[in-house]
XYZ file of C-alpha atoms in Angstrom:
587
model
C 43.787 30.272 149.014
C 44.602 32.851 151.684
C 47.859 31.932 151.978
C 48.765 31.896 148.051
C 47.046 35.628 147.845
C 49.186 36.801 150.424
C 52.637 35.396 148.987
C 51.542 37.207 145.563
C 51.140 40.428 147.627
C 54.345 40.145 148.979
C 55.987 39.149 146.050
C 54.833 42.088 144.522
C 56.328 44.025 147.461
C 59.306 42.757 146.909
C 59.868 43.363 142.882
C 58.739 47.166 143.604
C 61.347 47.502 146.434
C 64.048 45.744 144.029
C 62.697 48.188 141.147
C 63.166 51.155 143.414
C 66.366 50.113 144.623
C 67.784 49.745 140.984
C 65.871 52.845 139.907
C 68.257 54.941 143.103
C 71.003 52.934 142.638
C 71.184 54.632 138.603
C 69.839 57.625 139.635
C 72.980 58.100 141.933
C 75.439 56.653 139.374
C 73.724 59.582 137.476
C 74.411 62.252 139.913
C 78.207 60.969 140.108
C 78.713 60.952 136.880
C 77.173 64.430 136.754
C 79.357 65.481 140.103
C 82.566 64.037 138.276
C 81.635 65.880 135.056
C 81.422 69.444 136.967
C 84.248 69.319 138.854
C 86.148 68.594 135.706
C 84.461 71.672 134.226
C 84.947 73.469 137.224
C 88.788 72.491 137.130
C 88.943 73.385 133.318
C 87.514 76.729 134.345
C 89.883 77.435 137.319
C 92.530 77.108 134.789
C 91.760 79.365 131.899
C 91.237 82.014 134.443
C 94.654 81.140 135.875
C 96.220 81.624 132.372
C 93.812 84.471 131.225
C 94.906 86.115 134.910
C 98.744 85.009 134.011
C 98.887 86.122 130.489
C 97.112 89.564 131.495
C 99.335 89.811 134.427
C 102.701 89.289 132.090
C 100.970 91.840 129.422
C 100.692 94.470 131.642
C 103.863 93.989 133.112
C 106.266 94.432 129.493
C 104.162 97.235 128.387
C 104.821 99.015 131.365
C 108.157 98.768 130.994
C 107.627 99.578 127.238
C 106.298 102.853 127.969
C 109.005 103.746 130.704
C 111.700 103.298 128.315
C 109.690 105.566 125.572
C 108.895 107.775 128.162
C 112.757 107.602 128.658
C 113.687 108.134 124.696
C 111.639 111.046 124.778
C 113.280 112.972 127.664
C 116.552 111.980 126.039
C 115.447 113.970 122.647
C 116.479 111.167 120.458
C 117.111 112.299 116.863
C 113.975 111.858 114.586
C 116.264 109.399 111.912
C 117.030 107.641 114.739
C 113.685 106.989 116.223
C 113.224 103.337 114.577
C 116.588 102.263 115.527
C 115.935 102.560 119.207
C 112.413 101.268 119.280
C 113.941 97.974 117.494
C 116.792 98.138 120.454
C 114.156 98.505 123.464
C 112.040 95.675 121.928
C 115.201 93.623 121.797
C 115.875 93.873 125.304
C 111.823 93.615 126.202
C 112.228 90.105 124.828
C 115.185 89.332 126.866
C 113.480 90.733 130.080
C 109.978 88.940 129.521
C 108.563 85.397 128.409
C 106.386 87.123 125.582
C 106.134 87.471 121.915
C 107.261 90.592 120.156
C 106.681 91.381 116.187
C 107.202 94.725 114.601
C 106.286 95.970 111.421
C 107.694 99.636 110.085
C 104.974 101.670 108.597
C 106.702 104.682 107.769
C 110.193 105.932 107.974
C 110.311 109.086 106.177
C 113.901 110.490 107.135
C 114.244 112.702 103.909
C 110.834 114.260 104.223
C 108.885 115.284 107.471
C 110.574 112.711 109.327
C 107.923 111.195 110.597
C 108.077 107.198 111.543
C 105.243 104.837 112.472
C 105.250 101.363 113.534
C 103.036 98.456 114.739
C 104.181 96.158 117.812
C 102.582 93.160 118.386
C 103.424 91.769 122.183
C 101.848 88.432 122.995
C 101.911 85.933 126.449
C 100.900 82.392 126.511
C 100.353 80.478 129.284
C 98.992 76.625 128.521
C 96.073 76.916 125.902
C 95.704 80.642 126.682
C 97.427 83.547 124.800
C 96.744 87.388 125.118
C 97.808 89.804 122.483
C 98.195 93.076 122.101
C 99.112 95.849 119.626
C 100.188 99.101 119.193
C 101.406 101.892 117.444
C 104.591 103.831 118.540
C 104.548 106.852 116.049
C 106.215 110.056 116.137
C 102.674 111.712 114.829
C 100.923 114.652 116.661
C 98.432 113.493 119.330
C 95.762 115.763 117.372
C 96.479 113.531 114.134
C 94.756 110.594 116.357
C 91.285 112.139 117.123
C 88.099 112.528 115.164
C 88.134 116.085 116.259
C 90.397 118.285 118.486
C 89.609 121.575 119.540
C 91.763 123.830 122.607
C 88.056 126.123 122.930
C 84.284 125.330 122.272
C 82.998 122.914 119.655
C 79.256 123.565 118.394
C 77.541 121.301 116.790
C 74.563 122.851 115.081
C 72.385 119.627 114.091
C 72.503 116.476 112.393
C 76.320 115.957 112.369
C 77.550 112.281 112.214
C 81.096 111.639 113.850
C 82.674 108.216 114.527
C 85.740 108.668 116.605
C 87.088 110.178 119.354
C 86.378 113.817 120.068
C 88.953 116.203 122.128
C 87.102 119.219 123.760
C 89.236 122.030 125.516
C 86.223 124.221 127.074
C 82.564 124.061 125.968
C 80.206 121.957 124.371
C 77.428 122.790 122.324
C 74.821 120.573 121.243
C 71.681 121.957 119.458
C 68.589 120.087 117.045
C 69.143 123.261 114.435
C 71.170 123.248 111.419
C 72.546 126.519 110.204
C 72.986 126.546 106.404
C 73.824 130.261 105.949
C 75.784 133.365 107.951
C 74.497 136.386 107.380
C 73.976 139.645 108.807
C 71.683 136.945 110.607
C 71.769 133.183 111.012
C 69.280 131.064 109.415
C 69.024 127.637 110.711
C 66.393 124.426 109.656
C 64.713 122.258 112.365
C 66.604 118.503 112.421
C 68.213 116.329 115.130
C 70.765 116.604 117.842
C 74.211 114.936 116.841
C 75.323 111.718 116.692
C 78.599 110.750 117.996
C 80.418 107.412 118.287
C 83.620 107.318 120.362
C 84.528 109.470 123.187
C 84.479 113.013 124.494
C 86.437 114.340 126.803
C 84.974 116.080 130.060
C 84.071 119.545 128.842
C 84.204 122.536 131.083
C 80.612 123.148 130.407
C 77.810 121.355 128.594
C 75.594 123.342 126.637
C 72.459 122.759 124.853
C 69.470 124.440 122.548
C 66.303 123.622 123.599
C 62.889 125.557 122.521
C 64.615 127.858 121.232
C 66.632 128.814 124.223
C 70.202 127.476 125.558
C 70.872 126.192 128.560
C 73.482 124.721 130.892
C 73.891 121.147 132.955
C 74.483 121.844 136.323
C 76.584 118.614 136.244
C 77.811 116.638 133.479
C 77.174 113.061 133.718
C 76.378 110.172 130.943
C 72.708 110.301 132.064
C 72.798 114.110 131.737
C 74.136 114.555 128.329
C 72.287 111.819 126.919
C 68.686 113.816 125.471
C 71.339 115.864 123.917
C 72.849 113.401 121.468
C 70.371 111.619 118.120
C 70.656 107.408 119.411
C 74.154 107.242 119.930
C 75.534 108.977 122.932
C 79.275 109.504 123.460
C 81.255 107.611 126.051
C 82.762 110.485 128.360
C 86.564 109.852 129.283
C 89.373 111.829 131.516
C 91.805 112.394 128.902
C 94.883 115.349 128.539
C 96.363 116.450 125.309
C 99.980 117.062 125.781
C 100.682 118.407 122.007
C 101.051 122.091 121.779
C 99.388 123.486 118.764
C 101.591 123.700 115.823
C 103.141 127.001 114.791
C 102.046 127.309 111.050
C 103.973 130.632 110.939
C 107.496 129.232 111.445
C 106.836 125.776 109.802
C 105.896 127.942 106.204
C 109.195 130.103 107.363
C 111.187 127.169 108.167
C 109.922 125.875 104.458
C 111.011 129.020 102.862
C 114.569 129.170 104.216
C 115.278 125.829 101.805
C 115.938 127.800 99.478
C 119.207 129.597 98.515
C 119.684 133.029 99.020
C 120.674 133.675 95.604
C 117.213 132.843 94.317
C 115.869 135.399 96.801
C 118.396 137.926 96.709
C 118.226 138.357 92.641
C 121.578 137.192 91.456
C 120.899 135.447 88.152
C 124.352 136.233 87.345
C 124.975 132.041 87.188
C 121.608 131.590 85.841
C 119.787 131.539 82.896
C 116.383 133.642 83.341
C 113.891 132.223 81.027
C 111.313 135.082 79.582
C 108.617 133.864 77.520
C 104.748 133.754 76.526
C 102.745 130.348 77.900
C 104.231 126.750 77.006
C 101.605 125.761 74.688
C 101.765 122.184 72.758
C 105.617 121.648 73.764
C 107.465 119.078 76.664
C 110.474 120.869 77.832
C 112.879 119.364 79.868
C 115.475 121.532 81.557
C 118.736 120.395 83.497
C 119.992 121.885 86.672
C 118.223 124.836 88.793
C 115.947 126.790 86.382
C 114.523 130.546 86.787
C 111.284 131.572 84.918
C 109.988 135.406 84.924
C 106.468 133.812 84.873
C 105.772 129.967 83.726
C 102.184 129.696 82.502
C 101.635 125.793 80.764
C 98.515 125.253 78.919
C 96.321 121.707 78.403
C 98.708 119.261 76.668
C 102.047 120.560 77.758
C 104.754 119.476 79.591
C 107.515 120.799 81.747
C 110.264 118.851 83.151
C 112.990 120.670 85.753
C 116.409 118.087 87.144
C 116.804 120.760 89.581
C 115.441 123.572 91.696
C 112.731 126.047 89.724
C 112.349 129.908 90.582
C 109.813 131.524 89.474
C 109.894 135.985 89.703
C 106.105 135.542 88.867
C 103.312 133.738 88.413
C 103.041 130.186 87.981
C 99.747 128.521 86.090
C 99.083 125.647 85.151
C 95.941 124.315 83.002
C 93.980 121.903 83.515
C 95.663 118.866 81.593
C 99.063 120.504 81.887
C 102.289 118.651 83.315
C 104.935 120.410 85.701
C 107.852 117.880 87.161
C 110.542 119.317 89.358
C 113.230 117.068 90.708
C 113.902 119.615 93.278
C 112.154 122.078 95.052
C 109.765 125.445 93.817
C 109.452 129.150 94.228
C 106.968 131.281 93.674
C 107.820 134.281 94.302
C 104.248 136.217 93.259
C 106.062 139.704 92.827
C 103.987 142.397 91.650
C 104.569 145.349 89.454
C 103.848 148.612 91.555
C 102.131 150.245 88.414
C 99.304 147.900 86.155
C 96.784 148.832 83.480
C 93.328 147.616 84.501
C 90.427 147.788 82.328
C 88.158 150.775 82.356
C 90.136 152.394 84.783
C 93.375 152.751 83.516
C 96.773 152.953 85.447
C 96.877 152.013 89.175
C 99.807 151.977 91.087
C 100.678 150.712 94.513
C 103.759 149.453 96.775
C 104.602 146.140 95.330
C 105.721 144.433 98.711
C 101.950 144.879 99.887
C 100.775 141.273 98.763
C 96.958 142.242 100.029
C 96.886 145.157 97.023
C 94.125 143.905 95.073
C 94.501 143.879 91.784
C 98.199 144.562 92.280
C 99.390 141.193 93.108
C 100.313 138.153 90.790
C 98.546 134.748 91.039
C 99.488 131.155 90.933
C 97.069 128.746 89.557
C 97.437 124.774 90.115
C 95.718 122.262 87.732
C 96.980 119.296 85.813
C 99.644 117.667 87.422
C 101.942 118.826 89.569
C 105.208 116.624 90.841
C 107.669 118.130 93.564
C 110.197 116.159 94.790
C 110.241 117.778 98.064
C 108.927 121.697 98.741
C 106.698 124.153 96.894
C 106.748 127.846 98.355
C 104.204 130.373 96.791
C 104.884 133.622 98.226
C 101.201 134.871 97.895
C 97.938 133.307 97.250
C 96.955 130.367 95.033
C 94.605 128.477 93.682
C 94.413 124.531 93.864
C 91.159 123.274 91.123
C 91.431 119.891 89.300
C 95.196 119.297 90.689
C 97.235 115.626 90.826
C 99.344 116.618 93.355
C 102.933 115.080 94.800
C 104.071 117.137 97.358
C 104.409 119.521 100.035
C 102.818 122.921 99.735
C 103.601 126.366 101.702
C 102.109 129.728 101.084
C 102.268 132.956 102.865
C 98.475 134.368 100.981
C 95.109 132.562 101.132
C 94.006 129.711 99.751
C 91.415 127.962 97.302
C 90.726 124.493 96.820
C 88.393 123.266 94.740
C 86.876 120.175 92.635
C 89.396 117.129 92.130
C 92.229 116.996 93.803
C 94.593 113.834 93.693
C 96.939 112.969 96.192
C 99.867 110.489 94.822
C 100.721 108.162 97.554
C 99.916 108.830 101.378
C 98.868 112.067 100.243
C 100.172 115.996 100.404
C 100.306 118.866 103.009
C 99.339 122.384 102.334
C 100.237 124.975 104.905
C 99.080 128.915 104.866
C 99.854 131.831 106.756
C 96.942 133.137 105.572
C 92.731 131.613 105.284
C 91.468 129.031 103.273
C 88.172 128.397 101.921
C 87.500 124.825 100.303
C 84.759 124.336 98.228
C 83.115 121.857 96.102
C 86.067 119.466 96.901
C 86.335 115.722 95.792
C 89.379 113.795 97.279
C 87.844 110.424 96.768
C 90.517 109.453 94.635
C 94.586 108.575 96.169
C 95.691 109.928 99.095
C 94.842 111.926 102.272
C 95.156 115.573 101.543
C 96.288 117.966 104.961
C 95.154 121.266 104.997
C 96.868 123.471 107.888
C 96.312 127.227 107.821
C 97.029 129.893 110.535
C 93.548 132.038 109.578
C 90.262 130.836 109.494
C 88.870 127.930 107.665
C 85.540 127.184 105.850
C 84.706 124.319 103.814
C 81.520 125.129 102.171
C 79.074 124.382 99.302
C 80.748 120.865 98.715
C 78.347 118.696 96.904
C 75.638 120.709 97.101
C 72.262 119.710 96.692
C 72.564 116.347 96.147
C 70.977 112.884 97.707
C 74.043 110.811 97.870
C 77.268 112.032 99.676
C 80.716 112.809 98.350
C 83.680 111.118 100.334
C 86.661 113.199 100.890
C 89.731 111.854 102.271
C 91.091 114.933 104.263
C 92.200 116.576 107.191
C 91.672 120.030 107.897
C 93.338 122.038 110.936
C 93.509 125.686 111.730
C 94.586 127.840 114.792
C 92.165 129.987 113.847
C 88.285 129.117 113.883
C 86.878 126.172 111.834
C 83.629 125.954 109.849
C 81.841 123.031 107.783
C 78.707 123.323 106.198
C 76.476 120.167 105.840
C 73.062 121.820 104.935
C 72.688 121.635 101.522
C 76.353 120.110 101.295
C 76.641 116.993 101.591
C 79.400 114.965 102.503
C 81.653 112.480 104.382
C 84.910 113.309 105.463
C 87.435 110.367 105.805
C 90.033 111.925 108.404
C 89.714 114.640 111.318
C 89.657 118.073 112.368
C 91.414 120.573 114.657
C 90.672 124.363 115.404
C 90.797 126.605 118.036
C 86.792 126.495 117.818
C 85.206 124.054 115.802
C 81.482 124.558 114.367
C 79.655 122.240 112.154
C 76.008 122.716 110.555
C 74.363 119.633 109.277
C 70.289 118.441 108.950
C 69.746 114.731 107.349
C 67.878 113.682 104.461
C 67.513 115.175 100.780
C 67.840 119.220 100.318
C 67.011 120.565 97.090
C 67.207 124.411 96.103
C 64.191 126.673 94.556
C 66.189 126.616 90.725
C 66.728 123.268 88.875
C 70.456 124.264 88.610
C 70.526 124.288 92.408
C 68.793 120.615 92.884
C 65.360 121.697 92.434
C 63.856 119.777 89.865
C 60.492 118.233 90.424
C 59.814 117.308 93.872
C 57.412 117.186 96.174
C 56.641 120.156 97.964
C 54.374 117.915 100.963
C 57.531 116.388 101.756
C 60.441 119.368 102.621
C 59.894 122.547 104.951
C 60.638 125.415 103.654
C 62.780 127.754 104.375
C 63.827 131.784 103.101
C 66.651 133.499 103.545
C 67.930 136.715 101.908
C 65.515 137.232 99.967
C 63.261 140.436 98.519
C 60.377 138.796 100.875
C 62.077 136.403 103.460
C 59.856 138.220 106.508
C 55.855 138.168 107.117
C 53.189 136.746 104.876
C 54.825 137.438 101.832
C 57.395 134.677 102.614
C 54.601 132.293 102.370
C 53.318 132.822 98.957
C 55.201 130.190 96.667
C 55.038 132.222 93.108
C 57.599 135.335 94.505
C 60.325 132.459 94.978
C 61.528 133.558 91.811
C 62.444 136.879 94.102
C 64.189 135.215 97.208
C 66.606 132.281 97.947
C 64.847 129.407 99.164
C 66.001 126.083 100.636
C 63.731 122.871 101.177
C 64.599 120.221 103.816
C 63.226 117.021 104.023
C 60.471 116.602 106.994
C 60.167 114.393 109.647
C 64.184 114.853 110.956
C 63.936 113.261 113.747
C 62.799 109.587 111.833
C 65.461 109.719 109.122
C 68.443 107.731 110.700
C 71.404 109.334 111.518
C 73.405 107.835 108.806
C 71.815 110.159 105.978
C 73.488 112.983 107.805
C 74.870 115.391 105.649
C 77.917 115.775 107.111
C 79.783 113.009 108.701
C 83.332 113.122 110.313
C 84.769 109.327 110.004
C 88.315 109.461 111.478
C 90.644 107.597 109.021
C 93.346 106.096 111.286
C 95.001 105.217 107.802
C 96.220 108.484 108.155
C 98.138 107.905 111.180
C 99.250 104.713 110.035
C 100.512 106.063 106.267
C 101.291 109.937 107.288
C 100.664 112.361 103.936
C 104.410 114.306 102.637
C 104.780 117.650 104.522
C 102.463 116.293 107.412
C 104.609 118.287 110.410
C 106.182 115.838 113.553
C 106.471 116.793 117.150
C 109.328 116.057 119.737
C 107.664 113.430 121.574
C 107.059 109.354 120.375
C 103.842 108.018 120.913
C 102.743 104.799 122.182
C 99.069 103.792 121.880
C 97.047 100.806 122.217
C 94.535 99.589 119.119
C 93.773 96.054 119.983
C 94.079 93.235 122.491
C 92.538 89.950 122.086
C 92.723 86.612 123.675
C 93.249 83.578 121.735
């Protein structure tokens, strides 16, 4: 019985050996297996590095050489009509020269206008699975025409601005948590956030801030440092030049003048007929060949219709609702009598060739729709309000612009010698309007008062200083700036006014802080009594600024790069071609 119990036992022996055996005989086929499997991976892995290395490698190789040889064109001052003819030449011989992929698409090739040209390269490697493709845009376009913002000074941004984009700075940078809303004798300002920028700034020369009240200075500028300074979204700071030179205004306008022929300017009508006449009211007049008006006023429901050039001694103004075609170009020559009757006061008389006499000097008024098949000159100031515009516009006086205003196509370019002052504008609708003025610029009391924002497709530059108001404007501006010094004002949230007219309503007081300004009572405890509103200007801002998110701001800058892509009529070009990347992607 002994004997039989200890066979059993070592029977039992045996099957767990065998059992363990078979168990580490899988377990290793296991681990093989698993061995095989990650080498595999591991060799996969090796390899897309080796063609993501290869592909990169062969990238950066042809668009060196692409921006050698534009480098190249642009020291050899090639001829603006020319410009797209050798790009398509030196991506001809890239192909022959590297294993990659080119595709190019012309954007705009405006040889009769501005002669501006934009196109997009595609350049792509491949190496096994692997590809790598880039793309960019060689344009003739200013380098200021490719920012969010550009400014050769200080940009200040007082409060709650919103900018996507990138953001040029020349000298200083100001950030403070107070919105200005009105410039005074003193400034009045309402307690919000810092700024909010996405994109990049360029390393000012000195970082300022508001703090408590007080400004103050970083010792150093460094992402960490800057970043209390900004609302969330802190901008990425970059090492960047700006080559561009900023654009003479001046001698563009001058350059648009001299178009013209000297006979219009020098007052032979001998060969012309000079038309003399009360406003065009419920006619459509077509006229062939050049054209020369004393003063051309058209009213609502009337047309005009010039195959030629059109000179005008006078004024021109056009109604809203009227129609002016020119299949030329337009004058405006704004002269003004030396002797008028005013009202009340009888006769004044001053030296006609002093355009800044007030009361002296003829106006041009632009509403309706207005069609220029290539320049528009006003000699003095003007007035753009509820305007369909085609065209290029010049001026040597200041200028409004106000309420619609339609841009056919890529949009229009108006240029001043003189300021501008843009209020209450809504581009929403067609193109991208450029406004470019040698004097100071303010766009102001756009939208005001209202919850929702009004979208503006526009870029505004100035070599003088530039101002937006976002306080009790609100708005969104689809494009860019550029000014010597930029400021912008801005809180977040709903403002409404003290009168119902001005967005008052019925609202909430326990929600908005309150704030005077010029007022009959706007100092001491007077200020604080509600029932002598009705003797001061009051503005309410919504409370808690610092928990509304940054996309209620009341002024946002979003750079359009459709701009770049589909330039506006008039928009000036500079000597040099461009070459910048906007995507790369493997595949």
């Amino acid at each position: 019985m002994m004997l039989n119990k200890g066979n059993r036992e070592s029977g039992y022996v045996l099957v767990s050996v065998l059992m363990i055996f078979l168990f580490l005989t899988l377990l290793s086929t296991l681990l093989m297996a698993k061995v095989l499997q990650s080498n595999k991976f591991v060799a996969v892995a090796e390899n897309n590095i080796e063609e993501k290395v290869a592909t990169e490698n062969m990238i950066n190789e042809s668009t060196a050489w692409l921006e050698k040889e534009v480098q190249e064109l642009n020291d050899s001052s090639v001829p603006r009509s020319s410009v797209v003819h050798e790009i398509k030449d030196t991506l001809n011989e890239l192909k022959t020269k590297y294993p990659v992929k080119v595709t190019d698409h012309i954007i705009s090739n405006d040889l009769s206008g501005s002669g501006n040209a934009v196109m997009n390269v595609t350049i792509t490697a491949s190496e096994g699975d692997t590809k790598y493709t880039t793309e960019y845009t060689i344009s003739t376009l200013a380098e200021v025409f490719k920012y969010a913002s550009v400014t050769p000074g200080n940009l200040t941004l007082n409060g709650a601005s919103y900018i996507k984009g990138d953001l040029y700075v020349g000298e200083e940078f100001h950030s403070s948590n107070k919105g200005k809303f009105i410039k005074s004798s003193d400034d009045y300002s309402a307690e919000t956030s810092y700024p909010t920028i996405e994109g990049t700034l360029t390393m000012p020369d000195a970082f300022k801030y508001t703090k408590e009240n007080a400004q103050h200075t970083l010792d150093s500028i460094t992402q960490e440092g800057i970043a209390p300074y900004f609302y969330k979204e802190v901008p990425q700071l970059v090492e960047r030049d700006l080559d561009d030179e900023p654009f003479d205004v001046e001698q563009l306008i001058t350059e648009a003048k001299s178009r013209f022929n000297n006979e219009f300017l020098d007052g032979d009508y001998d060969t012309k007929v000079l038309e003399i006449g009360g406003a065009i009211t419920d006619q459509h007049i077509v006229k062939e060949g050049d054209t020369l008006y004393d003063t051309l006023e058209i009213t609502s429901g009337s047309s005009v219709t010039i195959k030629g050039d059109l000179f005008i001694n006078n004024d021109l103004i056009m109604k809203s609702g009227s129609e002016l075609t020119v299949h030329g170009d337009i004058y405006v020559n704004n002269y003004a009598d030396p002797c008028v009757v005013l009202p009340f006061i009888g006769q004044v008389c001053g030296d006609a060739d002093d355009s800044d006499d007030e009361g002296l000097i003829s106006r041009t008024e632009l509403s309706g729709d207005l069609t220029v098949n290539s320049t528009l000159f006003i000699n003095g100031a003007f007035e753009m309000k509820n305007l369909n515009l085609d065209g290029a516009v010049y001026s040597n006086g200041e200028v409004t612009i106000s309420e619609n205003i339609t841009m056919e196509g890529n949009g229009s370019t108006v240029m001043t010698n003189d300021k501008a002052t843009v209020e209450d504008l809504n581009t929403s609708s067609g193109g991208t309007l450029v406004l470019m003025t040698e004097g100071e610029l303010k766009v102001q009391n756009n939208n005001s008062f209202q919850d929702n924002p009004r979208e503006m497709n526009a870029f505004f530059y100035t070599n003088s200083d530039l101002e937006i108001y976002g306080v009790w404007s609100n708005m969104k501006i689809n494009g860019g700036l550029y000014g010597k010094n930029i400021t912008l004002n801005a809180v977040k949230g709903k403002v409404k006014g003290v009168k119902k007219e001005e967005g008052g309503g019925t609202f909430n007081l326990n929600d908005y802080d309150r704030y005077a300004y010029d007022g009959l009572f706007d100092e001491g405890f007077l200020d604080t009594i509600d029932f002598l509103d009705l003797f001061k200007d009051v503005v309410y801002v919504e409370k808690n600024q610092d928990n509304i998110d940054y996309t209620k701001s009341r002024l946002q800058i979003d750079y359009n790069e459709q701009m770049m892509l589909s330039p506006p009529k008039g928009i000036p070009m500079v000597n040099n071609i461009s070459l910048k990347k906007i995507d790369e992607r493997f595949e």
